[in-house]
Every structure is written in C-alpha cells, then in structure tokens.
mmCIF file of C-alpha atoms in Angstrom:
data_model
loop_
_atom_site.group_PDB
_atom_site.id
_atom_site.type_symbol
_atom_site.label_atom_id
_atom_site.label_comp_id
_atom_site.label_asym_id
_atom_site.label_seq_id
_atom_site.Cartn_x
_atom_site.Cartn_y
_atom_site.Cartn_z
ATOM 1 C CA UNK A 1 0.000 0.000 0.000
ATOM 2 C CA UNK A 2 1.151 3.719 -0.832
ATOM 3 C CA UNK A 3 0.005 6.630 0.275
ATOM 4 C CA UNK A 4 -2.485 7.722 -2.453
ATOM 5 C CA UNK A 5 -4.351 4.247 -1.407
ATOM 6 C CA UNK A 6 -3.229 4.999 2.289
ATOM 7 C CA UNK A 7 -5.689 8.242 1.572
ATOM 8 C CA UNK A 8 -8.324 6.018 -0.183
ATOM 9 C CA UNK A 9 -8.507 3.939 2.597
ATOM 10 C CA UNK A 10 -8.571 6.331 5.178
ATOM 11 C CA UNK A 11 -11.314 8.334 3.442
ATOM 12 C CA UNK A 12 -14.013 6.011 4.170
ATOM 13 C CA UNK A 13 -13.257 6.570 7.620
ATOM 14 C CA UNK A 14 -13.171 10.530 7.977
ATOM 15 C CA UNK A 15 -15.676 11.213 5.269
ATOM 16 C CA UNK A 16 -13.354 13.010 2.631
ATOM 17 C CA UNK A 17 -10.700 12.857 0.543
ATOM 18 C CA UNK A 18 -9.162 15.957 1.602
ATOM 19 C CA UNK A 19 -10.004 14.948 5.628
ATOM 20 C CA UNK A 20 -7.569 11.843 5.173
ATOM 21 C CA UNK A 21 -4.670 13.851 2.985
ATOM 22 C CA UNK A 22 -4.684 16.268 5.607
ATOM 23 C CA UNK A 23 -4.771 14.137 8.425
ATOM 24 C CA UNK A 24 -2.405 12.031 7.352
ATOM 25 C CA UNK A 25 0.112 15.101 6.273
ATOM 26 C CA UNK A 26 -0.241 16.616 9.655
ATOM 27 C CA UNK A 27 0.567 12.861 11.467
ATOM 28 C CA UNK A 28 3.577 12.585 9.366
ATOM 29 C CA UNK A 29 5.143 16.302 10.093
ATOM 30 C CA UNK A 30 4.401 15.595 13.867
ATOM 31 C CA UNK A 31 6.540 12.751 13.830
ATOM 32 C CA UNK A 32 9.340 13.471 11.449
ATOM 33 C CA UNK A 33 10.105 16.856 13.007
ATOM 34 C CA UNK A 34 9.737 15.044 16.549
ATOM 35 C CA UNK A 35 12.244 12.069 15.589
ATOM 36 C CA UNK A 36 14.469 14.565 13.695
ATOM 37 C CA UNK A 37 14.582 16.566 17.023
ATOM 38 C CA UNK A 38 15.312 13.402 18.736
ATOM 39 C CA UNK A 39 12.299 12.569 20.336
ATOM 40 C CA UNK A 40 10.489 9.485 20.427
ATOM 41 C CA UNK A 41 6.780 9.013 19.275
ATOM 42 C CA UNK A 42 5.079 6.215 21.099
ATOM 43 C CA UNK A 43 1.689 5.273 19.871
ATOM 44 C CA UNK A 44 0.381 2.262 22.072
ATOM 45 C CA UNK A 45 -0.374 -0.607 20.530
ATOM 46 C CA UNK A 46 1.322 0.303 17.191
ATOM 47 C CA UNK A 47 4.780 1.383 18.209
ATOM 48 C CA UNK A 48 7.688 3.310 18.699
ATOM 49 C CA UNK A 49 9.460 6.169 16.412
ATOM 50 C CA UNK A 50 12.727 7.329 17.436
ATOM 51 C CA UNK A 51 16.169 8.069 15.865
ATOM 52 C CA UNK A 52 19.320 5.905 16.298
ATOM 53 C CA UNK A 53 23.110 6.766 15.431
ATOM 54 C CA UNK A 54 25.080 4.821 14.070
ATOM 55 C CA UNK A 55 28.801 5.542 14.797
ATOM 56 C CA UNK A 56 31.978 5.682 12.171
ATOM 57 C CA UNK A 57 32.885 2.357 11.216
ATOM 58 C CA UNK A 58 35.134 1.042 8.708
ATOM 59 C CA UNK A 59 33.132 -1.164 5.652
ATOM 60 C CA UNK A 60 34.274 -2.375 2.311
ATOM 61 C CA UNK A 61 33.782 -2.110 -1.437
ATOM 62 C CA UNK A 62 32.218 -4.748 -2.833
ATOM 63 C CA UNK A 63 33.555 -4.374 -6.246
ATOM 64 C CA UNK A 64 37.119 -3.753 -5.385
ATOM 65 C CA UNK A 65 37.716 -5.017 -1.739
ATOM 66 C CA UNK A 66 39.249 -1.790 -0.744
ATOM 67 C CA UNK A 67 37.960 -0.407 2.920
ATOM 68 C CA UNK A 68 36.314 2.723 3.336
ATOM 69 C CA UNK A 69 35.561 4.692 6.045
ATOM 70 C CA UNK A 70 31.821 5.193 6.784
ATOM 71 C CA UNK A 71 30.745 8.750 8.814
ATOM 72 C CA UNK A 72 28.897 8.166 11.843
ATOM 73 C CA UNK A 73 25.304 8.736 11.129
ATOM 74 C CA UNK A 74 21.624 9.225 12.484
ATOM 75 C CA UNK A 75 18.548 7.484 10.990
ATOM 76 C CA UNK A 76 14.909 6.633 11.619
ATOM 77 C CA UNK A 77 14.097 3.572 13.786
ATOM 78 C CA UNK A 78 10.546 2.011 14.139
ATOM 79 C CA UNK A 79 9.997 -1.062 16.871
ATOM 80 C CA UNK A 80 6.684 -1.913 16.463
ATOM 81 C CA UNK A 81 4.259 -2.549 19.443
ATOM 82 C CA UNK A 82 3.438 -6.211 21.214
ATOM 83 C CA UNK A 83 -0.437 -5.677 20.015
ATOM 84 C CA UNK A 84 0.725 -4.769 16.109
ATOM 85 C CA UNK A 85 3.383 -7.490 16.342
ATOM 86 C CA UNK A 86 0.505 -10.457 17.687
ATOM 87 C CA UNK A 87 -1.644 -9.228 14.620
ATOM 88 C CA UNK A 88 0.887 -9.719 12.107
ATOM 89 C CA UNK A 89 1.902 -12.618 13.457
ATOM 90 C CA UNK A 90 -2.005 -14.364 13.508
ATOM 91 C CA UNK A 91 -1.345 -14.989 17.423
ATOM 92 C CA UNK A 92 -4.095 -12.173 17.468
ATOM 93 C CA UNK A 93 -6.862 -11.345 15.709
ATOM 94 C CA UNK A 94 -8.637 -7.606 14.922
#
C-alpha cells in the first residue's frame, strides 16, 4: 500500500478525501520533526518512532575489496508494538 491508497482507505473513515490527505500530512510532520529533534513518538499498541546513530565504522567495497571509512550517522528507527506485532503474526486477531 502507498500513500495515495493509504488516503483512499482512510477516506471512508473521515468522510473526505481531503479529511484523510490532511490528516495524514499533519501525522507525518508531527513525527518526522519530533524524531528529527530526537524525540520518540510512542503510539500504544502500534509502536515506537525514534532516531538511532550509528557511529563511524570502517566497511568495504564490494567491487574492489578496498575499505572505506563510513561517517557516523543518524537514521529513523521504528519497533513496532506487542499488540501490532501479535496481529501480524495471527497470534491475534482484529
């Protein structure tokens, strides 16, 4: 699923097209500015948003074999939640 069916979906819920796009854009600015910051975003049941660095490390080049050094780093981390993991997992049901 993308986003444009993300919408779809989500319009049957809050009654509009332009309900869901908006809702939807607002949730995802919350929580990218909040995990850019380097917050966390907890939603219970679903899961966790946070940011994780990575330090400098030392990695190699496929191709050639020749080491390079890698820059330490921060990126986007999602753990999901015990409820969202029992769904997936059919230990649970909706």
């Amino acid at each position: 699923m993308n986003k444009a069916e993300l919408i779809d979906a989500l319009e049957t819920k809050l009654g509009g097209k332009r309900a869901a796009t908006d809702a939807l854009d607002a949730f995802l600015d919350v929580v990218i500015r909040e995990v850019a910051k380097g917050g966390k975003v907890g939603i219970t049941g679903f899961g966790t948003f946070e940011r994780a660095d990575r330090r400098a490390r030392t990695g190699r080049n496929p191709k050639t074999g020749v080491e390079v050094k890698i820059k330490k780093t921060r990126v986007p981390k999602f753990r999901p939640g015990t409820n969202f993991k029992e769904i997936v997992a059919g230990s649970k049901k909706l």
